[in-house]
Tab-separated table of C-alpha atoms in Angstrom:
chain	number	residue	atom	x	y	z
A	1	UNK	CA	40.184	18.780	-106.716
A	2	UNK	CA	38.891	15.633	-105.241
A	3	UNK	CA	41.785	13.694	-103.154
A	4	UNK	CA	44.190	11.514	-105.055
A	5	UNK	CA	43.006	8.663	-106.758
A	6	UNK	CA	44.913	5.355	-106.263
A	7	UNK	CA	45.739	3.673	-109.788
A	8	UNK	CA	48.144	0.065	-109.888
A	9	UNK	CA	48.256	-0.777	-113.342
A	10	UNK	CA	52.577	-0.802	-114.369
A	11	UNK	CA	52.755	0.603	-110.797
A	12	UNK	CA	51.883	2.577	-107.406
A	13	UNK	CA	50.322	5.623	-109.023
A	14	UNK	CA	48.258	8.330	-107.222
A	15	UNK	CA	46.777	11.521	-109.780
A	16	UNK	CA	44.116	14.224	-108.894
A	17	UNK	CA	40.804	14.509	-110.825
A	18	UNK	CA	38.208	17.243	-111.129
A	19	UNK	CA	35.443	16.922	-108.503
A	20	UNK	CA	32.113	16.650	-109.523
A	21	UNK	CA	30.171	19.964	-109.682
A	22	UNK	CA	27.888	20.751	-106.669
A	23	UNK	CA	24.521	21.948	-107.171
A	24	UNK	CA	24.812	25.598	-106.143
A	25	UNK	CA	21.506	26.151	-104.205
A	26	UNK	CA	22.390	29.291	-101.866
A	27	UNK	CA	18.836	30.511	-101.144
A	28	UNK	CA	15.013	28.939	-100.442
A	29	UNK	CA	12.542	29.997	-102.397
A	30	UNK	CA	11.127	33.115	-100.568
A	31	UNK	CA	15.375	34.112	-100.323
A	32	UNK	CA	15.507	33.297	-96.980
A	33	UNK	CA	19.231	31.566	-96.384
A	34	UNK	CA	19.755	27.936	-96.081
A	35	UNK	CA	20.900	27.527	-92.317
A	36	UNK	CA	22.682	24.112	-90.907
A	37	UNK	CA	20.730	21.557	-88.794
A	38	UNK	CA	22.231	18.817	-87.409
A	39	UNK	CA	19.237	17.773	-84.861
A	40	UNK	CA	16.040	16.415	-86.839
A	41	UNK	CA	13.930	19.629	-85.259
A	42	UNK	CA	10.794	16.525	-85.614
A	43	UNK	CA	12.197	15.425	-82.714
A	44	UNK	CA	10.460	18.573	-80.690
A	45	UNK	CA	6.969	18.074	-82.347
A	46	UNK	CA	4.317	16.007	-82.058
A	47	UNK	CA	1.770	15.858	-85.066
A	48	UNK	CA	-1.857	14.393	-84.628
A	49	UNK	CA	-3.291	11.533	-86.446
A	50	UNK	CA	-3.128	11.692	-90.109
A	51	UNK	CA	-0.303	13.948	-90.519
A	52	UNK	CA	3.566	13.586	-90.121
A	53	UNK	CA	6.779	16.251	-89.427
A	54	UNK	CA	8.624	17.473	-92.462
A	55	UNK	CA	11.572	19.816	-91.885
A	56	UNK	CA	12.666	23.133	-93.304
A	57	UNK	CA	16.133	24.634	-93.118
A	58	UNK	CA	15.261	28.149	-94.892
A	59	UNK	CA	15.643	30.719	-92.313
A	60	UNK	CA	16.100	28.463	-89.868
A	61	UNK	CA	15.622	24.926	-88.450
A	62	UNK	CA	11.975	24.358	-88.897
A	63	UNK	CA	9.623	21.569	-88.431
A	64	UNK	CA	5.615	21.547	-89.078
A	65	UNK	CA	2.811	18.642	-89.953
A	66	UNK	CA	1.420	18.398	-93.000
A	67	UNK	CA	-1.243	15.485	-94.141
A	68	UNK	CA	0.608	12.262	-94.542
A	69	UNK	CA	0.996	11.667	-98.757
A	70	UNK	CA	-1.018	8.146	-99.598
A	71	UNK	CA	1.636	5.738	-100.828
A	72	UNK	CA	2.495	6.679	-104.564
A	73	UNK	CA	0.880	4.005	-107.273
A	74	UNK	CA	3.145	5.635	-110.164
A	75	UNK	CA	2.500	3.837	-113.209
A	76	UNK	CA	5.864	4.521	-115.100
A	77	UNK	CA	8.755	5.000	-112.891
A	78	UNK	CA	12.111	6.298	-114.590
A	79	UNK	CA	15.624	4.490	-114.369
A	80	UNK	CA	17.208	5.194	-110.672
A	81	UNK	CA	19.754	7.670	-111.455
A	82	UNK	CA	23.163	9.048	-109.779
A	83	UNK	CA	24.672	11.710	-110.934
A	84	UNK	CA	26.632	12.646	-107.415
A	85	UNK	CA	28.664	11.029	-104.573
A	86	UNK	CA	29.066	12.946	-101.125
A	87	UNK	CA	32.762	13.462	-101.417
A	88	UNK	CA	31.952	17.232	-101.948
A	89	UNK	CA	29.718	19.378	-99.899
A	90	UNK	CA	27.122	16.441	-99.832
A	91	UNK	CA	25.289	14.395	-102.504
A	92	UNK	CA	23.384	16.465	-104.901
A	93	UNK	CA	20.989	14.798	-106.896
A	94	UNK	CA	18.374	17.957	-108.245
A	95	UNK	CA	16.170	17.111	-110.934
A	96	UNK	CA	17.588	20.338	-113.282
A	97	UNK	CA	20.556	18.803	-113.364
A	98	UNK	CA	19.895	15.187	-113.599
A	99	UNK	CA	17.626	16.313	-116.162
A	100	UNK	CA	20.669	17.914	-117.916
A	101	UNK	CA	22.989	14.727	-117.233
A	102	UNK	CA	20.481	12.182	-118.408
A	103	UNK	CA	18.909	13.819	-121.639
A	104	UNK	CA	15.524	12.174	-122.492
A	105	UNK	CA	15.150	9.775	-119.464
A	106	UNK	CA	13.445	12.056	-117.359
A	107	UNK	CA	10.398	13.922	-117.951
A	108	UNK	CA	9.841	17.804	-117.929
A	109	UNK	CA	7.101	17.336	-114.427
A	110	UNK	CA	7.546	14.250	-112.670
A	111	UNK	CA	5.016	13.722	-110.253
A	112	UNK	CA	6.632	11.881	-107.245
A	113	UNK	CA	10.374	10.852	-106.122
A	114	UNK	CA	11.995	8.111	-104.252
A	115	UNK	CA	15.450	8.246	-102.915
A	116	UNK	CA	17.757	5.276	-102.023
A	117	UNK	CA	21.076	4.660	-101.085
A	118	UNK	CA	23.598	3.479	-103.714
A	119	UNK	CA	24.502	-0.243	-103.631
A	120	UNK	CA	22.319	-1.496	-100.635
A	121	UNK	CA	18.737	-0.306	-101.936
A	122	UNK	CA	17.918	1.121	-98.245
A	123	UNK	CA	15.248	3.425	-98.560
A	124	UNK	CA	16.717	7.336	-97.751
A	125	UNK	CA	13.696	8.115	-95.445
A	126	UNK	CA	15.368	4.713	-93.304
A	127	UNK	CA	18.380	5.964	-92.871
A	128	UNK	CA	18.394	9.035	-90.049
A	129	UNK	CA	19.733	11.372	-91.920
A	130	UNK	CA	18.579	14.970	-92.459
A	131	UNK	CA	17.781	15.864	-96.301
A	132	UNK	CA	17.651	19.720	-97.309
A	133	UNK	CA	15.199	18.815	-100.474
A	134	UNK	CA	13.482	15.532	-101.080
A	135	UNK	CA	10.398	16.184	-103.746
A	136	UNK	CA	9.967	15.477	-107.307
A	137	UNK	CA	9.901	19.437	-108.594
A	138	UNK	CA	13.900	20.477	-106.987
A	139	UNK	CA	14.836	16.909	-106.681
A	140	UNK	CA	17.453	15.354	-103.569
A	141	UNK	CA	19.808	16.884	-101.185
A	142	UNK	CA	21.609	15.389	-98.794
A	143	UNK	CA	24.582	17.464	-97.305
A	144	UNK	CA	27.499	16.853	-94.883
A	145	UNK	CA	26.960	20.029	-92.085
A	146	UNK	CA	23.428	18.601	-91.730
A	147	UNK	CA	24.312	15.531	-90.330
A	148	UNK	CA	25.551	14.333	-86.814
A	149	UNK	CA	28.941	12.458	-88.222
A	150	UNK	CA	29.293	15.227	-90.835
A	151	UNK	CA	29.376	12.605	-93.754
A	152	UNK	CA	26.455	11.418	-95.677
A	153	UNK	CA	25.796	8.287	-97.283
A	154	UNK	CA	25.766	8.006	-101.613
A	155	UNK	CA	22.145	7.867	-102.901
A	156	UNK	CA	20.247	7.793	-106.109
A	157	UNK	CA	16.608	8.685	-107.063
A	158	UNK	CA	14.351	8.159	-109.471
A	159	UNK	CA	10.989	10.089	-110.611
A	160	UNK	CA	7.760	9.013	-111.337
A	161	UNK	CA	6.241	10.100	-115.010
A	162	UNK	CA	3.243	8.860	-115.756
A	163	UNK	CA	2.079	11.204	-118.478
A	164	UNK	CA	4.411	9.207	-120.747
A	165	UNK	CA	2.278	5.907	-120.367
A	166	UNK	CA	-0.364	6.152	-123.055
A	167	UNK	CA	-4.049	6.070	-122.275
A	168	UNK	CA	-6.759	2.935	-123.030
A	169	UNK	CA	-9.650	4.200	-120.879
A	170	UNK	CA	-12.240	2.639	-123.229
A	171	UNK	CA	-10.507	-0.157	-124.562
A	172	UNK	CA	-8.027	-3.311	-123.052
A	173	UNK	CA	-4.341	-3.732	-123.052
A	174	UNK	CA	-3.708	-6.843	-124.648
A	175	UNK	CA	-0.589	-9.121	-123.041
A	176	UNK	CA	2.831	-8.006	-122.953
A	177	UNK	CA	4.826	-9.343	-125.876
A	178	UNK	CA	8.359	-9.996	-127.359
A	179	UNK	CA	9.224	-11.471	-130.055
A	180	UNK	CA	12.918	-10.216	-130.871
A	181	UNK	CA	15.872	-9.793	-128.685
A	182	UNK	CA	18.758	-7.013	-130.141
A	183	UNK	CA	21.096	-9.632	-130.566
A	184	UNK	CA	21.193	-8.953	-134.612
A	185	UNK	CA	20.189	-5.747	-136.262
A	186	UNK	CA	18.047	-4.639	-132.798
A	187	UNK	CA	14.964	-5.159	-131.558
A	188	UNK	CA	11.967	-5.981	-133.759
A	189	UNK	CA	8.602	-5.762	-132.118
A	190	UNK	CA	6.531	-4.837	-134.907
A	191	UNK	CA	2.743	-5.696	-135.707
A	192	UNK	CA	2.849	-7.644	-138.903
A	193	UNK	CA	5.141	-10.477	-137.511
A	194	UNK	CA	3.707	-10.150	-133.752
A	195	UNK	CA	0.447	-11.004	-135.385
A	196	UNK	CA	1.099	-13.911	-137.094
A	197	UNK	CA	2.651	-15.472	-133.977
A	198	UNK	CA	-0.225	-14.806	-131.890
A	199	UNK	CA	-3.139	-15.304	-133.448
A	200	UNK	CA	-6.071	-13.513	-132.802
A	201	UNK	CA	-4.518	-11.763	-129.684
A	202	UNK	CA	-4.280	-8.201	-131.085
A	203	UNK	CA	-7.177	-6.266	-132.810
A	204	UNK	CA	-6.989	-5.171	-136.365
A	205	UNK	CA	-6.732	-1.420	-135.184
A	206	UNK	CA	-4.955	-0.646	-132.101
A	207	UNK	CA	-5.537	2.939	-130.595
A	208	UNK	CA	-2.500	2.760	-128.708
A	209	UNK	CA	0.937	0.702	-127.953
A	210	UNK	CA	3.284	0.735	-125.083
A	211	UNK	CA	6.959	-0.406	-125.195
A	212	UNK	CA	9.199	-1.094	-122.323
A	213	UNK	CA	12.450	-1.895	-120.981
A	214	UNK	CA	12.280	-5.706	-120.008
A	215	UNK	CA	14.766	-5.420	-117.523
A	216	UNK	CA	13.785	-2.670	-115.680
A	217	UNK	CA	10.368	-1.980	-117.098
A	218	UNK	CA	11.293	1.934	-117.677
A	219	UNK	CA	8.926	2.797	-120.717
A	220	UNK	CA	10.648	3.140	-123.698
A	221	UNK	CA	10.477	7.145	-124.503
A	222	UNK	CA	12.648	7.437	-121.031
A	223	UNK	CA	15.427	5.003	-121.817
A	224	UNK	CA	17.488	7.290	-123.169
A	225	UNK	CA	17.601	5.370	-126.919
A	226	UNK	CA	16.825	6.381	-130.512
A	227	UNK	CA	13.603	4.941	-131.048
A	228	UNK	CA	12.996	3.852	-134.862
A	229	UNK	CA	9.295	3.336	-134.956
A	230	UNK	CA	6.818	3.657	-132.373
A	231	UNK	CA	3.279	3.994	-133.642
A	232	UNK	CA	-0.388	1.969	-134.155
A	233	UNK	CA	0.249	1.126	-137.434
A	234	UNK	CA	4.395	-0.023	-137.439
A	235	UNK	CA	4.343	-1.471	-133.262
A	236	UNK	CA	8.239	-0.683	-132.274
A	237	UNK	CA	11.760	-0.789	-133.085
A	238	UNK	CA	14.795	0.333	-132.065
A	239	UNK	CA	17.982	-0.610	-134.130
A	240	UNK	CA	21.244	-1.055	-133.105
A	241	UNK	CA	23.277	1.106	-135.744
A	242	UNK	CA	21.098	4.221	-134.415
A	243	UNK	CA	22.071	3.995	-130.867
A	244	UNK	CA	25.145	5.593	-129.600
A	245	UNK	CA	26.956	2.726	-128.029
A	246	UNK	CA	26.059	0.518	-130.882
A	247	UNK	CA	23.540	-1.799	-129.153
A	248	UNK	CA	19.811	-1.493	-128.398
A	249	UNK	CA	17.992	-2.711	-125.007
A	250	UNK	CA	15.347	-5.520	-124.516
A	251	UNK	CA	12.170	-3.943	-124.900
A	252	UNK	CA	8.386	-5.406	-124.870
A	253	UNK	CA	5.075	-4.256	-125.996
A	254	UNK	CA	1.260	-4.225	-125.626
A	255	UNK	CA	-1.118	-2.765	-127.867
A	256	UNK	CA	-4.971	-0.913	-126.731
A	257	UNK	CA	-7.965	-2.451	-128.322
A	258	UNK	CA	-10.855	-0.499	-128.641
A	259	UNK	CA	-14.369	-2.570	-127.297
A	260	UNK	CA	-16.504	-3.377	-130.188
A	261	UNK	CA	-19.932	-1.748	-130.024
A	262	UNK	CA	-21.802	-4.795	-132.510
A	263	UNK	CA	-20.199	-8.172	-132.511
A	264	UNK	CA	-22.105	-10.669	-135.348
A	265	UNK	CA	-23.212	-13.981	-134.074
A	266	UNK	CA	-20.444	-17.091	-133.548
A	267	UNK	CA	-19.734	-18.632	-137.198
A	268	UNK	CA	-18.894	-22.075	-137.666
A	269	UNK	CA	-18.949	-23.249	-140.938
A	270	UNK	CA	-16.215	-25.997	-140.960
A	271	UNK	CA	-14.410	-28.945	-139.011
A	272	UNK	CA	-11.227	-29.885	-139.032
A	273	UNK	CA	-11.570	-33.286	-140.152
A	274	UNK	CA	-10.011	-32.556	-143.692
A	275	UNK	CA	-7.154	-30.070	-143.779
A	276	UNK	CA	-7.608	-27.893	-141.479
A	277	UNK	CA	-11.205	-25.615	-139.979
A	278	UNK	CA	-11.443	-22.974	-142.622
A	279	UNK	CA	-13.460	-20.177	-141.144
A	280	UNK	CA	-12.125	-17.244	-143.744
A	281	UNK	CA	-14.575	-14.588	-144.931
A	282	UNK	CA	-14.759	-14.805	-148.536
A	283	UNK	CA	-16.497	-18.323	-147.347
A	284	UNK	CA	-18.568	-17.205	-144.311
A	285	UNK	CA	-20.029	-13.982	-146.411
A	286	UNK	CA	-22.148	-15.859	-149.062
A	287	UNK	CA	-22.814	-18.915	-146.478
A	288	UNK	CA	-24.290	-15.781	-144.242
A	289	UNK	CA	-25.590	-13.358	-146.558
A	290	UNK	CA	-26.341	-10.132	-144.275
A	291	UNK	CA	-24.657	-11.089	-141.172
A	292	UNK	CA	-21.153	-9.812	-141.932
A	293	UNK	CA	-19.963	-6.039	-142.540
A	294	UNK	CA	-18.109	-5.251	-145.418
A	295	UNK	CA	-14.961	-4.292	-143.110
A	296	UNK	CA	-14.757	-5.629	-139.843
A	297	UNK	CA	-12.433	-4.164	-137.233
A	298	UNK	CA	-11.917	-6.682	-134.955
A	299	UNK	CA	-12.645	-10.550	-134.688
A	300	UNK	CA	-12.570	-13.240	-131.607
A	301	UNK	CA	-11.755	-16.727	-132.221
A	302	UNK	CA	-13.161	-19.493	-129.223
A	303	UNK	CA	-12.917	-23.049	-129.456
């Protein structure tokens, strides 16, 4: 049971609560025991140029160089996420159980981690403590015998999945766009509508579309919401009624337009000095008999 838990509402009331589970991880990989370390064992080796000191606590309390990773360029970071606090054995944020904790926001093989601490943003690796795990296939580990004061500090983490961003390697992203907040009935980013309000800024066949959390640009499949539509041919939604606390997030999108292999020649066929410049193809066909494919996929408007 965690310690008791002050509570003043009609009164000076103290109750015990559950603690939070603790990630039971007894063993390393190769079985050897996870042993104590309260001195960094870095501090007793020098690495050359190019690579830096990790630490190891199965079997014993290890230290060797490896190449220094390049600075991660992750192009779809998830939410951070805290599913611990260090008032057990330590904080214990592993990505199997995170992944069980936070359904949907975290993908199956995330490719890179960061850590921070809870409420002040400081970056884990800055704070001189000793971690038993930091990498994005067990997850985070920070426990209390492992560090000089005995306590640790709260942290959470967040992974980087970048298999859920889809591709345009041929093609352009157009701008980001939102048109719809989920203030009413959710949040309406659909292609018919976002067309009409920009015009000319997305092709006539997108091969992809990417949605995204405004606030916190998490993409869309990892924030944990019902999506309603999500596709080429729709753009996205998500509705209020659908999610579970009855209110959907702020997203935005961009859609992937394919280059065009044959563009025709510039039209210009009318002026604006009447009603309006009219440059519609039922008119430019017969004015340019030839010139125009029966179904075009994409057009560009200049002034």
């Amino acid at each position: 049971m965690e310690p008791p838990l002050n509570n003043y509402c009609g009164g000076c009331n103290a109750e015990c609560v559950p603690t939070k589970p603790d990630v039971i991880i007894s063993e390393c990989v190769d079985g050897q025991r996870l042993v104590p370390c309260v001195d960094n064992p870095c501090t007793l080796v020098r690495c050359s140029a190019g690579t830096e000191c990790v630490t190891n606590n199965c079997g014993g309390c290890n230290a060797k160089c490896v190449p220094i990773k390049p600075i991660v360029q992750c192009t779809s970071w998830t939410d951070w996420l805290d599913r611990d606090d260090p008032s057990g054995t330590g904080d214990w944020e592993t990505l199997s159980d995170l992944q069980q904790d936070f359904p949907s926001r975290i993908c199956d093989a995330p490719t890179a981690i960061q850590a921070r601490v809870v409420g002040t943003g400081q970056d884990a690796l800055a704070t001189g403590e000793n971690f038993v795990f930091y990498d994005a296939t067990i997850g985070f580990v920070s426990r209390k015998e492992d560090q000089k004061n005995g306590m640790c500090l709260d942290y959470e983490v967040r992974f980087c999945c970048p298999d859920v961003v889809p591709d345009c390697p041929a093609g352009s992203w157009t701008p980001w766009f939102d048109r719809d907040n989920p203030s009413a009935t959710g949040d309406w980013e659909t292609l018919t509508p976002l067309r009409k309000e920009n015009p000319g800024r997305i092709c006539f066949s997108p091969t992809a579309v990417h949605a995204r959390v405004i606030s916190t640009q998490v993409e869309a499949s990892l924030a944990g919401e019902s999506i309603h539509w999500y596709d080429t041919t729709t753009g996205f939604a998500c509705i209020n009624e659908e999610q579970d606390d009855g209110m959907c997030l702020e997203y935005e999108v961009r859609f992937c337009c394919p280059p065009c292999p044959n563009w025709t020649p510039w039209f210009d066929r009318d002026n604006p000095s009447a009603t309006g410049d009219w440059e519609v193809l039922s008119h430019l066909r017969p004015e340019n008999p030839g010139q125009i494919c029966r179904e075009p996929t994409d057009i560009e408007v200049v002034l």
